[in-house]
Short mmCIF file of C-alpha atoms and ligand atoms in Angstrom, two decimals:
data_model
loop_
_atom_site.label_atom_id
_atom_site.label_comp_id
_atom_site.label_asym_id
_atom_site.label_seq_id
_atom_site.Cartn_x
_atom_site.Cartn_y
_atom_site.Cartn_z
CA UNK A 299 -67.78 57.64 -29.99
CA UNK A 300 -64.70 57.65 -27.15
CA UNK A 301 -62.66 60.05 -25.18
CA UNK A 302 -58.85 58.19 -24.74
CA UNK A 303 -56.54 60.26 -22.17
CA UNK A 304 -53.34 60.70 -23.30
CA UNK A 305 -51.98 62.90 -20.92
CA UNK A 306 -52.52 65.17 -18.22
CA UNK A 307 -54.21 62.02 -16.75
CA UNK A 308 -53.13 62.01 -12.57
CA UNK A 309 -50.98 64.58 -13.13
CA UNK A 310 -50.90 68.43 -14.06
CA UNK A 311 -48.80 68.28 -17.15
CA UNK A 312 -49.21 66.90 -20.78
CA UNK A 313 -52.55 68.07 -21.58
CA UNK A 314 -53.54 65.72 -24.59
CA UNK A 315 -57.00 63.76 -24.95
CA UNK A 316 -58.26 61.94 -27.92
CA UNK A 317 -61.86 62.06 -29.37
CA UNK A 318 -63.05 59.08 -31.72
CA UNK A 319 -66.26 60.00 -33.48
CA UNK A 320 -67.07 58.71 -37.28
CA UNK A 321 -63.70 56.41 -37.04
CA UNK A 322 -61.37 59.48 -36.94
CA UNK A 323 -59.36 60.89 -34.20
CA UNK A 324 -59.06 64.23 -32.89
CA UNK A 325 -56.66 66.17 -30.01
CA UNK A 326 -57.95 68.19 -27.52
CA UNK A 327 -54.60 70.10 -26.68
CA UNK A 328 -51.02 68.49 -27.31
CA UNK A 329 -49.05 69.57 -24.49
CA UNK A 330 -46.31 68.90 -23.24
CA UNK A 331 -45.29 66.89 -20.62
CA UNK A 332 -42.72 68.79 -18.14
CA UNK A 333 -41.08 67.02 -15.44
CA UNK A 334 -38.18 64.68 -14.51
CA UNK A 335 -35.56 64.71 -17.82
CA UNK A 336 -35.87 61.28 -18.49
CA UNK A 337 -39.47 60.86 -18.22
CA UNK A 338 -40.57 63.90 -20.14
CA UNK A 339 -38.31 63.00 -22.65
CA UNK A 340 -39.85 59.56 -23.29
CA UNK A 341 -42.98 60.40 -23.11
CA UNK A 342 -43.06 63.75 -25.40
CA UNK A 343 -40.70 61.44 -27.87
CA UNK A 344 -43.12 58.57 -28.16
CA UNK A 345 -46.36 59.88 -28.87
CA UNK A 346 -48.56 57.19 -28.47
CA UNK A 347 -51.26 57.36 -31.82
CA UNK A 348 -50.20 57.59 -35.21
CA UNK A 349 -49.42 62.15 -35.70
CA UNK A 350 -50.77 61.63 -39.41
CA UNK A 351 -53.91 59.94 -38.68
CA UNK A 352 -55.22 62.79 -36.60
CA UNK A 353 -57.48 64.86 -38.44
CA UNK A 354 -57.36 67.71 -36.51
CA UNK A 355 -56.34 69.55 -33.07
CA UNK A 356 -58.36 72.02 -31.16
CA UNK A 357 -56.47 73.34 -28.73
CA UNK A 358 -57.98 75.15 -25.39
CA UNK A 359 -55.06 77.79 -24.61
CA UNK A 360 -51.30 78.85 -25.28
CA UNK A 361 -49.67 77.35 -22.20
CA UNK A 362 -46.97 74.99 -23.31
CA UNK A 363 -48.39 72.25 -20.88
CA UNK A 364 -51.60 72.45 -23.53
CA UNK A 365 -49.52 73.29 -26.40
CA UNK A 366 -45.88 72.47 -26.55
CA UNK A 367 -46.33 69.06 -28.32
CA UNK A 368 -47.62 70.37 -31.29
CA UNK A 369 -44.21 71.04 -33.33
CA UNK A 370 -43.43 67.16 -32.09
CA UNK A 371 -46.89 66.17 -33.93
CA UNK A 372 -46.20 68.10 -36.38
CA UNK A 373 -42.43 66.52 -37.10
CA UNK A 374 -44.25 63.19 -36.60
CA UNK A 375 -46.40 63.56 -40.13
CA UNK A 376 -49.40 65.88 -38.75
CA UNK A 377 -50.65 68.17 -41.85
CA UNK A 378 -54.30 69.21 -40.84
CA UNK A 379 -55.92 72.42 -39.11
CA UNK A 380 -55.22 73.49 -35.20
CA UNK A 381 -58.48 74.82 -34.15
CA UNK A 382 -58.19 77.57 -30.94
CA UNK A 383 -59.08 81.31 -30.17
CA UNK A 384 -57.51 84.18 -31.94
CA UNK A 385 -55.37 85.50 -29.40
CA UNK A 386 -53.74 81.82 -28.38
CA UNK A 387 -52.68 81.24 -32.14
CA UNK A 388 -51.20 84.97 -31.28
CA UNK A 389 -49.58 83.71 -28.09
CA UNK A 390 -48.38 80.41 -29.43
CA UNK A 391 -45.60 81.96 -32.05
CA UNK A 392 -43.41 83.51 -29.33
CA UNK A 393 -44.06 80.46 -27.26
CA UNK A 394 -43.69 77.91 -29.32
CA UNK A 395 -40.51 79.32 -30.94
CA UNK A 396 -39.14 79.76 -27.28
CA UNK A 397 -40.07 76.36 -26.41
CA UNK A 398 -37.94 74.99 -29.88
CA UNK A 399 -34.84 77.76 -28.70
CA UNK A 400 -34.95 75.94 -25.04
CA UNK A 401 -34.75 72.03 -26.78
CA UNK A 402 -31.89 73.28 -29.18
CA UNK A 403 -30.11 74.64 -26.68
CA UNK A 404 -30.60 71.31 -24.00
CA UNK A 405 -29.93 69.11 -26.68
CA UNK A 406 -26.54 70.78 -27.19
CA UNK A 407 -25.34 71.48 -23.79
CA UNK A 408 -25.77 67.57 -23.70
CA UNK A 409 -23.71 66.87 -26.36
CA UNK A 410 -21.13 69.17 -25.30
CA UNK A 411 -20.91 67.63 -22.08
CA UNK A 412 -20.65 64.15 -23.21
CA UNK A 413 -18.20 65.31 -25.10
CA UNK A 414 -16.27 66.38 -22.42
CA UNK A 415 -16.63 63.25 -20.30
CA UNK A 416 -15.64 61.10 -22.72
CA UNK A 417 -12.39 63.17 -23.48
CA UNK A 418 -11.52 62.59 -19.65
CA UNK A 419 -12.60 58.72 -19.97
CA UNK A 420 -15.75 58.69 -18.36
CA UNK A 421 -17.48 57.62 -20.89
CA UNK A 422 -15.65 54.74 -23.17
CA UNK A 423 -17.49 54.05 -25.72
CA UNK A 424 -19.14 57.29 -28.24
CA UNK A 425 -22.74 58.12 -27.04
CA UNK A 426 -25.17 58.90 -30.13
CA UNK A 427 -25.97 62.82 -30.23
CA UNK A 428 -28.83 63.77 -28.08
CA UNK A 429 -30.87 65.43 -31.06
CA UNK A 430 -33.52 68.21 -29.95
CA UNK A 431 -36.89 67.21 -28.96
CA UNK A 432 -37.66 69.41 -31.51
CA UNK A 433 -35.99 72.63 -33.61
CA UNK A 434 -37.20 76.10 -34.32
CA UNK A 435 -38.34 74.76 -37.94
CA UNK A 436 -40.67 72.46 -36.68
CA UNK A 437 -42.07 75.11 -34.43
CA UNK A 438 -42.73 77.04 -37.78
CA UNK A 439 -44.04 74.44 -39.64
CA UNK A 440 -46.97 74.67 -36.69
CA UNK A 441 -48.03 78.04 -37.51
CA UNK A 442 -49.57 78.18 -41.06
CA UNK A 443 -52.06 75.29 -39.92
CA UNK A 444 -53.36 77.14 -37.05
CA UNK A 445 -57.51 78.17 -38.16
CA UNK A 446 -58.57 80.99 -35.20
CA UNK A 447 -62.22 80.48 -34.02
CA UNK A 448 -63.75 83.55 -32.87
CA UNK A 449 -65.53 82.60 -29.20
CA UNK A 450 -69.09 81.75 -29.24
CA UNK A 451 -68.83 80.85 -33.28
CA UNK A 452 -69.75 76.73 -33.88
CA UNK A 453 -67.29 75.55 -36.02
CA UNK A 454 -67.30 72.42 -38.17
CA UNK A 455 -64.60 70.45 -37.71
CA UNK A 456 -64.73 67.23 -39.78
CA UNK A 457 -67.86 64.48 -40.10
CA UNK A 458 -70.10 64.52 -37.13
CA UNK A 459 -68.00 66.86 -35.28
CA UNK A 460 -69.10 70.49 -34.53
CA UNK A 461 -67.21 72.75 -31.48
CA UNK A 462 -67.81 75.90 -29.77
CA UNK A 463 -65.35 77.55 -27.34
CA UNK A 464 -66.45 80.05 -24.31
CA UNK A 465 -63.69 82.32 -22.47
CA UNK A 466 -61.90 80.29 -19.82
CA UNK A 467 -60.59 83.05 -17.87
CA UNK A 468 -57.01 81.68 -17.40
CA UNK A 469 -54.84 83.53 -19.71
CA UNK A 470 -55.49 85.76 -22.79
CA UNK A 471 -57.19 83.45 -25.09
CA UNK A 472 -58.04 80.58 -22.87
CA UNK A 473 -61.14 78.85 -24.02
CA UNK A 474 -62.90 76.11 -22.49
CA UNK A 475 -65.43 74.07 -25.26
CA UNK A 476 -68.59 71.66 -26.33
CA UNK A 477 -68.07 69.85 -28.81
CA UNK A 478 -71.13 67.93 -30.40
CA UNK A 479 -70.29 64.59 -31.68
CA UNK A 480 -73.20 62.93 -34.18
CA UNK A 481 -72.88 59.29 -34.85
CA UNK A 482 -75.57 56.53 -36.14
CA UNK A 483 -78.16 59.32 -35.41
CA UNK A 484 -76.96 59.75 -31.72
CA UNK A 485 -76.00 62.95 -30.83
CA UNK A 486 -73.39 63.48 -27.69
CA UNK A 487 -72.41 66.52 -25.88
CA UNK A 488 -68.59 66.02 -24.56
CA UNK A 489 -67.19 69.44 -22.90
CA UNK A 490 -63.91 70.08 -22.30
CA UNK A 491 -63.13 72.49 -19.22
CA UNK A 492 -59.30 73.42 -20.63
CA UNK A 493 -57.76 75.54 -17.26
CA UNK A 494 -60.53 76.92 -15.74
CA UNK A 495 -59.70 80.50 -14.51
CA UNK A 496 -61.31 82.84 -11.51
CA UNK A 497 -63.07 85.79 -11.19
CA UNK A 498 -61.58 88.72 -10.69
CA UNK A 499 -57.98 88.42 -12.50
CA UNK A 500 -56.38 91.41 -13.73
CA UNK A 501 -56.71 92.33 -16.91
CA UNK A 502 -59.02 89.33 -18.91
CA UNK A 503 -62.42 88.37 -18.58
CA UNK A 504 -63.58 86.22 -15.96
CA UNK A 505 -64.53 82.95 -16.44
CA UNK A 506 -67.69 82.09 -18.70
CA UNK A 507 -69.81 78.63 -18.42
CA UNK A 508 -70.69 76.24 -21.33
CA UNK A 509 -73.52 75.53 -22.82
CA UNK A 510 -75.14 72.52 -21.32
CA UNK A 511 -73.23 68.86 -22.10
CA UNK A 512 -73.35 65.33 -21.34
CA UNK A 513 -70.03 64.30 -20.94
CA UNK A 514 -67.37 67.04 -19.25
CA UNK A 515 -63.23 66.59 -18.84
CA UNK A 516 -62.30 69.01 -16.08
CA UNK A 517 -59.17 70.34 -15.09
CA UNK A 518 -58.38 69.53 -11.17
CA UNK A 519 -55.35 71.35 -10.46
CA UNK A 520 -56.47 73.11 -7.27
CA UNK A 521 -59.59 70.76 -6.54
CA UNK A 522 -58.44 70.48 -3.13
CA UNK A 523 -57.84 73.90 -1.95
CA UNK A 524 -58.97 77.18 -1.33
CA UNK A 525 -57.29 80.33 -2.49
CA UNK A 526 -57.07 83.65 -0.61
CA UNK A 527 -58.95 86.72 -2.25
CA UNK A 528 -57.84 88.74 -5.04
CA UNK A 529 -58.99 91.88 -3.87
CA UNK A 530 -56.38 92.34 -1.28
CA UNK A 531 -53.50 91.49 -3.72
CA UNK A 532 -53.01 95.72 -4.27
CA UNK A 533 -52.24 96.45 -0.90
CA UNK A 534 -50.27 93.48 -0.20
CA UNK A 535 -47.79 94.54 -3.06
CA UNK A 536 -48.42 98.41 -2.55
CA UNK A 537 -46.82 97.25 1.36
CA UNK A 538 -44.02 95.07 0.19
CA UNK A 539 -43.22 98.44 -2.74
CA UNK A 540 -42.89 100.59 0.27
CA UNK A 541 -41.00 98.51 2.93
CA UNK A 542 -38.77 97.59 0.07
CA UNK A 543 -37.90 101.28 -1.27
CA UNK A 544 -38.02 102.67 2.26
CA UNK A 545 -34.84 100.40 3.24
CA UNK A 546 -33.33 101.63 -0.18
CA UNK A 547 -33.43 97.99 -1.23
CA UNK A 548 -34.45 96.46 -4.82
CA UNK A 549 -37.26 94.57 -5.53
CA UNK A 550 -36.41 91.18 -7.55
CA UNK A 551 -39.68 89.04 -8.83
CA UNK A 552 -38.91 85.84 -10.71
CA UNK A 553 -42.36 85.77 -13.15
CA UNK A 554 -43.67 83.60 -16.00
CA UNK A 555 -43.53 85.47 -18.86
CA UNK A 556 -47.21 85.07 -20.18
CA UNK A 557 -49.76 86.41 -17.76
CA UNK A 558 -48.04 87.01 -14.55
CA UNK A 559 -45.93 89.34 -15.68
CA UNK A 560 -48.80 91.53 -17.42
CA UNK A 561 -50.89 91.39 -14.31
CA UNK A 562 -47.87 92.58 -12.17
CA UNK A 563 -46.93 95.49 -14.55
CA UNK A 564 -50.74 96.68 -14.79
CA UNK A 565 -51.09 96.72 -10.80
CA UNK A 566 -48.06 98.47 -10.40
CA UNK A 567 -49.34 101.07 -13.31
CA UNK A 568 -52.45 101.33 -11.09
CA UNK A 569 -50.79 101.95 -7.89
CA UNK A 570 -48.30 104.50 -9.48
CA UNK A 571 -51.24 106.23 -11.13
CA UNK A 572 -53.10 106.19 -7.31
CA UNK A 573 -49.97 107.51 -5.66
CA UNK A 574 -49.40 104.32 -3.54
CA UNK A 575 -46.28 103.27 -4.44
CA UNK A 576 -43.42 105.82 -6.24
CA UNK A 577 -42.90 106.23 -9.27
CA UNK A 578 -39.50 104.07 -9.12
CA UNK A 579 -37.68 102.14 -11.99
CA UNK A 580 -39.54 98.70 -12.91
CA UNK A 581 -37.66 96.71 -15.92
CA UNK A 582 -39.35 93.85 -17.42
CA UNK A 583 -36.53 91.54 -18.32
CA UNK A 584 -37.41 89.05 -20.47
CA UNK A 585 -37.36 88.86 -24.77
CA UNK A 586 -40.26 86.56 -24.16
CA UNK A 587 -42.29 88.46 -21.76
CA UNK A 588 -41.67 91.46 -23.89
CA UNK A 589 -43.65 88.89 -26.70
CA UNK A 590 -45.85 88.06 -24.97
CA UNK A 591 -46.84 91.46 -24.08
CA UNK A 592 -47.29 92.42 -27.64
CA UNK A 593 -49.89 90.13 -28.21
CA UNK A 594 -51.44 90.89 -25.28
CA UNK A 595 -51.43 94.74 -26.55
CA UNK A 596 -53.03 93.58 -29.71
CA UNK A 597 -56.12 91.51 -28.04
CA UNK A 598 -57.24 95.07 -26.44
CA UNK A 599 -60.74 93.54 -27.06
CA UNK A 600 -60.09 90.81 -24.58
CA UNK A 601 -59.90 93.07 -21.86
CA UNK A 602 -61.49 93.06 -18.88
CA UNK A 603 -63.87 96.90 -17.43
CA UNK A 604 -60.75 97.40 -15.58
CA UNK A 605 -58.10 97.32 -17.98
CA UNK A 606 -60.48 98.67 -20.74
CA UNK A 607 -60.05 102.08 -18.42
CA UNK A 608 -56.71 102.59 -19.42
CA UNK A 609 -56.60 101.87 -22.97
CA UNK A 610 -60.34 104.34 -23.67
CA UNK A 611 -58.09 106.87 -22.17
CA UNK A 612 -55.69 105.85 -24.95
CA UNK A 613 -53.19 104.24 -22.51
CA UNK A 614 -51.37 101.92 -22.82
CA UNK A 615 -51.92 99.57 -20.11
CA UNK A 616 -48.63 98.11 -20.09
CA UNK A 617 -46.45 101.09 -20.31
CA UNK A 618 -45.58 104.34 -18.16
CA UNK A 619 -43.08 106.19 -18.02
CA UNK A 620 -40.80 104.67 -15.36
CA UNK A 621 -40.86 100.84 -17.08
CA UNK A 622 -38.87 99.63 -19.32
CA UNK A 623 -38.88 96.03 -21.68
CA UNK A 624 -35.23 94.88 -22.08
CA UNK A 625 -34.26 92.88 -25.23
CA UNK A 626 -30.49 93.21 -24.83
CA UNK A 627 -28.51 90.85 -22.72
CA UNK A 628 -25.92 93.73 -22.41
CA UNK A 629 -28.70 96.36 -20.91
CA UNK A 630 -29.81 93.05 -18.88
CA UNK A 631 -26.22 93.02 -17.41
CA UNK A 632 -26.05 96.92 -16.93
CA UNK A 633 -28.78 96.38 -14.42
CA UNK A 634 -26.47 95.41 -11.69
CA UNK A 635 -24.88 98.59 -11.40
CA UNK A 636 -27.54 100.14 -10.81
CA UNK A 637 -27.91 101.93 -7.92
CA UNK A 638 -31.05 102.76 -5.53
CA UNK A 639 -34.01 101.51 -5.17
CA UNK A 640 -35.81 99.49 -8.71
CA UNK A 641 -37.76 96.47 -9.65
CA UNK A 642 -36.69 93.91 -12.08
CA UNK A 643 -39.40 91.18 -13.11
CA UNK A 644 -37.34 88.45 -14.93
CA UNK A 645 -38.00 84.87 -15.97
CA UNK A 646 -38.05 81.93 -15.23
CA UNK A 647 -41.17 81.72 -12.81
CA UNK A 648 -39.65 78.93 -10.75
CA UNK A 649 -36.23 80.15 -11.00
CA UNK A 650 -34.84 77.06 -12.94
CA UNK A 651 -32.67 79.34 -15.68
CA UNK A 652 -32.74 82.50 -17.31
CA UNK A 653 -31.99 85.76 -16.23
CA UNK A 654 -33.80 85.63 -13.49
CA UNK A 655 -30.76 83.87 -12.07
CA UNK A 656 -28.38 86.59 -12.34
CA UNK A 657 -30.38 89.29 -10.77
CA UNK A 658 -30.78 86.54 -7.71
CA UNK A 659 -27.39 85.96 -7.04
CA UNK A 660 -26.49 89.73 -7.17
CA UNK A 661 -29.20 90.70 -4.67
CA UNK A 662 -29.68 87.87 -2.43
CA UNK A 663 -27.00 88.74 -0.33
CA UNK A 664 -28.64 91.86 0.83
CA UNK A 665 -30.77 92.27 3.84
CA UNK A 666 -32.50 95.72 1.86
CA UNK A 667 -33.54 93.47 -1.16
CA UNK A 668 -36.98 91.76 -1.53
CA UNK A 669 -37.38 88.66 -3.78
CA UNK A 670 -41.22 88.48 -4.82
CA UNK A 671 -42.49 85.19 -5.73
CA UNK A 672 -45.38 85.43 -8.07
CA UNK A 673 -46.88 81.80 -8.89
CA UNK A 674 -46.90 78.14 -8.29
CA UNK A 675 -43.05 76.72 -7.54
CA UNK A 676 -43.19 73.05 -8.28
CA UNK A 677 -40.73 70.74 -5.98
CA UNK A 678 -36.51 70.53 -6.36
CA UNK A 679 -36.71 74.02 -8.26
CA UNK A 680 -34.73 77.48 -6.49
CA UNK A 681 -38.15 78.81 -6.26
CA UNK A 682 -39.33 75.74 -3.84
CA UNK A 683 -36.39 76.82 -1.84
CA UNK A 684 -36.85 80.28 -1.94
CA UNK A 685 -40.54 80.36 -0.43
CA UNK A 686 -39.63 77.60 2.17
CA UNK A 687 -37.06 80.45 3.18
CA UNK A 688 -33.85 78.35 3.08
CA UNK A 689 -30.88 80.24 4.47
CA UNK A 690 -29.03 78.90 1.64
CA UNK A 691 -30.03 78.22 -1.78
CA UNK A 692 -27.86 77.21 -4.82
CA UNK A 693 -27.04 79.47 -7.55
CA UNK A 694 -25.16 78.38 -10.64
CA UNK A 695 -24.13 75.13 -8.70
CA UNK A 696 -22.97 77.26 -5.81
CA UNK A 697 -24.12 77.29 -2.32
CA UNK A 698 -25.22 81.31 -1.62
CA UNK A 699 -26.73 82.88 1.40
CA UNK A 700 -29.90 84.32 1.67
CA UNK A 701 -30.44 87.78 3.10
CA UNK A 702 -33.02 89.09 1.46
CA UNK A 703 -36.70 89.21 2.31
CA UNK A 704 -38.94 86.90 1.02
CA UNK A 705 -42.54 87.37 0.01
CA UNK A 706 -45.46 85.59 -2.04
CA UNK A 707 -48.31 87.00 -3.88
CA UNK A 708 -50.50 83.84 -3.98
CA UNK A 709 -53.21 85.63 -5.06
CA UNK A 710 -53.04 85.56 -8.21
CA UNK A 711 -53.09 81.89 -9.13
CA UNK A 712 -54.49 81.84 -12.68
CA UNK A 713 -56.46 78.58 -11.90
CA UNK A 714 -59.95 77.99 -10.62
CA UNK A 715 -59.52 76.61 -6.71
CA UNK A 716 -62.16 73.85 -5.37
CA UNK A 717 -65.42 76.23 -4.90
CA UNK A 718 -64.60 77.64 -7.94
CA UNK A 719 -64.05 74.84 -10.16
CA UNK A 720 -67.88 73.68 -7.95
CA UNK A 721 -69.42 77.01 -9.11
CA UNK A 722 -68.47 76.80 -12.89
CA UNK A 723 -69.71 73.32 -13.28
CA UNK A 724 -72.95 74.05 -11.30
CA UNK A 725 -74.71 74.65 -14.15
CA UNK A 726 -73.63 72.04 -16.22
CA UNK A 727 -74.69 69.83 -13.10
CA UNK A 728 -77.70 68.65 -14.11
CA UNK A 729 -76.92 67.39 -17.71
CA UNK A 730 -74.49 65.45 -16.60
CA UNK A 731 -73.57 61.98 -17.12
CA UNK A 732 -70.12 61.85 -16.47
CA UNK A 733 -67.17 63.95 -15.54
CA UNK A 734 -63.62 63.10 -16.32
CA UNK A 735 -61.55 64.92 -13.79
CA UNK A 736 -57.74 65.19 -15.47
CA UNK A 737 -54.87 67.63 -14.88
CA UNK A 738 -54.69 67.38 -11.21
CA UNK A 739 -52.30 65.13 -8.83
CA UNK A 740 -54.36 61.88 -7.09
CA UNK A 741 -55.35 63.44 -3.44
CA UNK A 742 -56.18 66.96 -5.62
CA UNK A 743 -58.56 64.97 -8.06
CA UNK A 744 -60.03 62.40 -4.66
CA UNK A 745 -60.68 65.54 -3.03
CA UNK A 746 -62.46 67.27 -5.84
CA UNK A 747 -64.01 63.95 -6.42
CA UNK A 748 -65.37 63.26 -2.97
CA UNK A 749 -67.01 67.42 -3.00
CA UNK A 750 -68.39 66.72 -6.86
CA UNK A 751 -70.21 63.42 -5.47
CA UNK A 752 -71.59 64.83 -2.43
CA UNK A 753 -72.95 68.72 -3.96
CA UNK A 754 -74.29 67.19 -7.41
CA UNK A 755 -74.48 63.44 -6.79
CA UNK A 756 -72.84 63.09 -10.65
CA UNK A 757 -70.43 60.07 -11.32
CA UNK A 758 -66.65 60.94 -11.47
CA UNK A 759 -63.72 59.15 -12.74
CA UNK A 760 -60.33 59.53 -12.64
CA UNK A 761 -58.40 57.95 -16.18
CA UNK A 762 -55.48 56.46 -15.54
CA UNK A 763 -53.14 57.72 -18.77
CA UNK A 764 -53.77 55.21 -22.05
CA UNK A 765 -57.49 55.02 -20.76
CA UNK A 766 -60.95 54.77 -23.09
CA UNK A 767 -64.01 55.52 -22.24
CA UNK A 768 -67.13 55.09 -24.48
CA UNK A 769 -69.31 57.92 -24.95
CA UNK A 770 -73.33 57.73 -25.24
ZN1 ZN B 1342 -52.84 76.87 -18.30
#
């Protein structure tokens, strides 16, 4: 019985770790890996096991970091079941066909352009056509093998391999799991922490524990900070509402379209509904948020005491009367003539393409605008630039000036910080043999590391990607 790490090992992307029991191999998650072009190509191309001899894939939650690989397995010969929740097999249609639109659509921008160099000489001899990491059809060829696993229910999932999954508290769906591996007679408890979530979130549950287990991967994004409290999120965005409409200005909040943008669109329901902020135009501009939302709609039972409020009332949480979804790229457009005050919550989250960028480079010129950021901005993207306040920032490849305000809800970060990632393993604590920290940078995981070691006195590694480690 062994645990290889495939990805997500020293670093936060790539989410893919192989389990060995009985001579077959199994996936926990088959992200992908996001990062510089060159390197995320390689290493999403070249999967490094054989996609047919995996027997099956259980996969933690929707995020494409977790599962954005799979249509690349898939392509590569992989026929059996993907084991995961009901509401991330939901989620994973709209992303995963997104996901195939975006490699389509790289894959021939690059061709075009080499195109064009070489018809100017820069390139002399014919490059071979960049061919998408994968297409829409593979994407659909995931889908029929997903198997949903309601939460709490063991499932079997081949010879001396049983797994249970617990809500994770990250996004809708997000499961962390035990599995139980039984081998010569030895039995081995091995759970897997997916993205651990925190109390409190809008909208989903909070985080649950696992039953206890011997062995534990852990997710180590944020093991070496501390985040600032939830609760004062609704005032901090009722304030930068107000200050915003009261200069007559818009509101423009680059958002990821699956769970950011729900959370933002309840709190602003609640604060309408509470008379803190006016009742003002909000568009949610994104075909993929607008999805995502439907899913979200459907997994009503997922819901958190709070959000169960609206929808007992027979509300829909994620509609009123002032907000509206756009589909159309033409209504999208329309947006710009608009005049007074409005909010438009577009994607991408780090500002890297989408429509996002057009509302930015219409409003960032004015002093009455506010540009919101919502979540994590990873370095070289606009958003980096835009919440280290950069007088200038480029837009379409063009230098533009900043004038608007800019403001960050940190709050709600979807993932577990160092106390809490401490307090959900607490009770695992004593079980423990081993913990595997992945999905974190170095210092994060040495940090989390050093704070594991000294509160529980367990042993912790760090795998280096390609790494086994024996399990009994
Ligand atoms: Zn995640």
């Amino acid at each position: 019985m062994q645990v290889t790490f495939h990805g997500a090992a020293r670093t936060v992307t790539g989410s893919q770790h192989m389990v060995r029991v009985e001579g077959r191999d199994y996936l926990l998650d088959c992200g992908q890996y996001q990062g510089r072009r060159r390197e995320a190509e390689e290493r999403n191309r070249n999967l490094p096991f054989r996609a047919a001899d995996i027997q099956a894939v259980l996969l933690s939650h929707a995020h494409i970091d977790h599962s954005g690989n799979l249509p690349m397995l898939v392509k590569n010969g992989f026929r059996g079941p993907i084991y995961t929740s009901p509401a991330t097999a939901d989620l994973c249609v709209p992303m995963l066909t997104d996901s195939a639109g975006i490699q389509e659509r790289d894959a021939a921008y690059l061709n075009k352009r080499n195109e064009r160099r070489r018809a100017i000489g820069m390139h002399h001899q014919a490059q071979a056509a960049v061919q998408p990491l994968y297409t829409l059809e593979d994407a659909q060829g995931t889908f029929p093998l997903f198997r949903p696993v309601a939460l709490h229910t063991p499932a079997e999932i081949g010879p001396g391999l049983t797994y249970e999954s617990r809500d994770a508290g990250h996004i809708l769906g997000s499961t962390c799991m035990a599995l139980t591996l039984v081998e010569d007679g030895r039995t081995v408890r091995l759970g897997f922490s997916g993205d651990v979530g925190r109390a409190g979130l809008p909208i989903i549950n909070d985080p649950e524990t696992l039953p206890p287990v011997d062995y534990l991967i852990m997710e180590s994004t944020y093991g070496d900070r501390l985040h600032k409290p939830i609760e004062a999120v609704g005032d901090k965005l009722e304030a930068i509402v107000n200050r915003t409409y009261g200069r007559g200005g818009r509101l423009i909040v680059p958002s990821f379209a699956v769970g950011r943008t729900q959370q933002l669109v309840l709190m602003l329901h609640e604060l309408i509904n509470a008379g803190r902020i006016p009742a003002f135009p909000i568009f949610v501009d994104s075909p993929l948020a607008v999805n995502i939302t439907e899913v979200y709609r459907k997994h009503s039972e997922l819901f958190d005491a709070e959000a169960r409020q609206f929808s007992d009332k027979g509300e829909d949480p994620f509609g009123f009367s002032r907000l509206r979804y756009v589909r159309e790229v033409a209504e999208s457009k329309a947006l710009n003539d608009l005049h007074g005050p409005y909010m438009v919550i577009s994607a991408s989250g780090m500002c890297e393409a989408g429509r996002i960028l057009h509302h930015l480079k219409n409003g960032i010129g004015d002093s009455r605008n506010t540009i919101l950021i919502t979540g994590f901005q990873a370095a070289n993207t606009l958003g980096r630039k835009l919440v280290e306040e950069w007088p200038e920032v480029p837009i379409f490849g063009e230098m533009t000036k900043r004038r608007a305000e800019v403001q960050k809800l940190n709050e709600l970060s979807g993932h577990a910080d160092q106390q809490e990632l401490l307090a959900w393993m607490k009770p695992l604590a004593g079980a423990l043999k081993k913990v595997f920290l992945v999905h974190g940078e170095p210092l994060q995981q040495q940090a989390l590391a050093a704070a594991i070691r000294e509160r529980y006195g367990t042993e912790v590694v760090s795998p280096e990607a390609g790494e086994t480690h024996e399990l009994d």
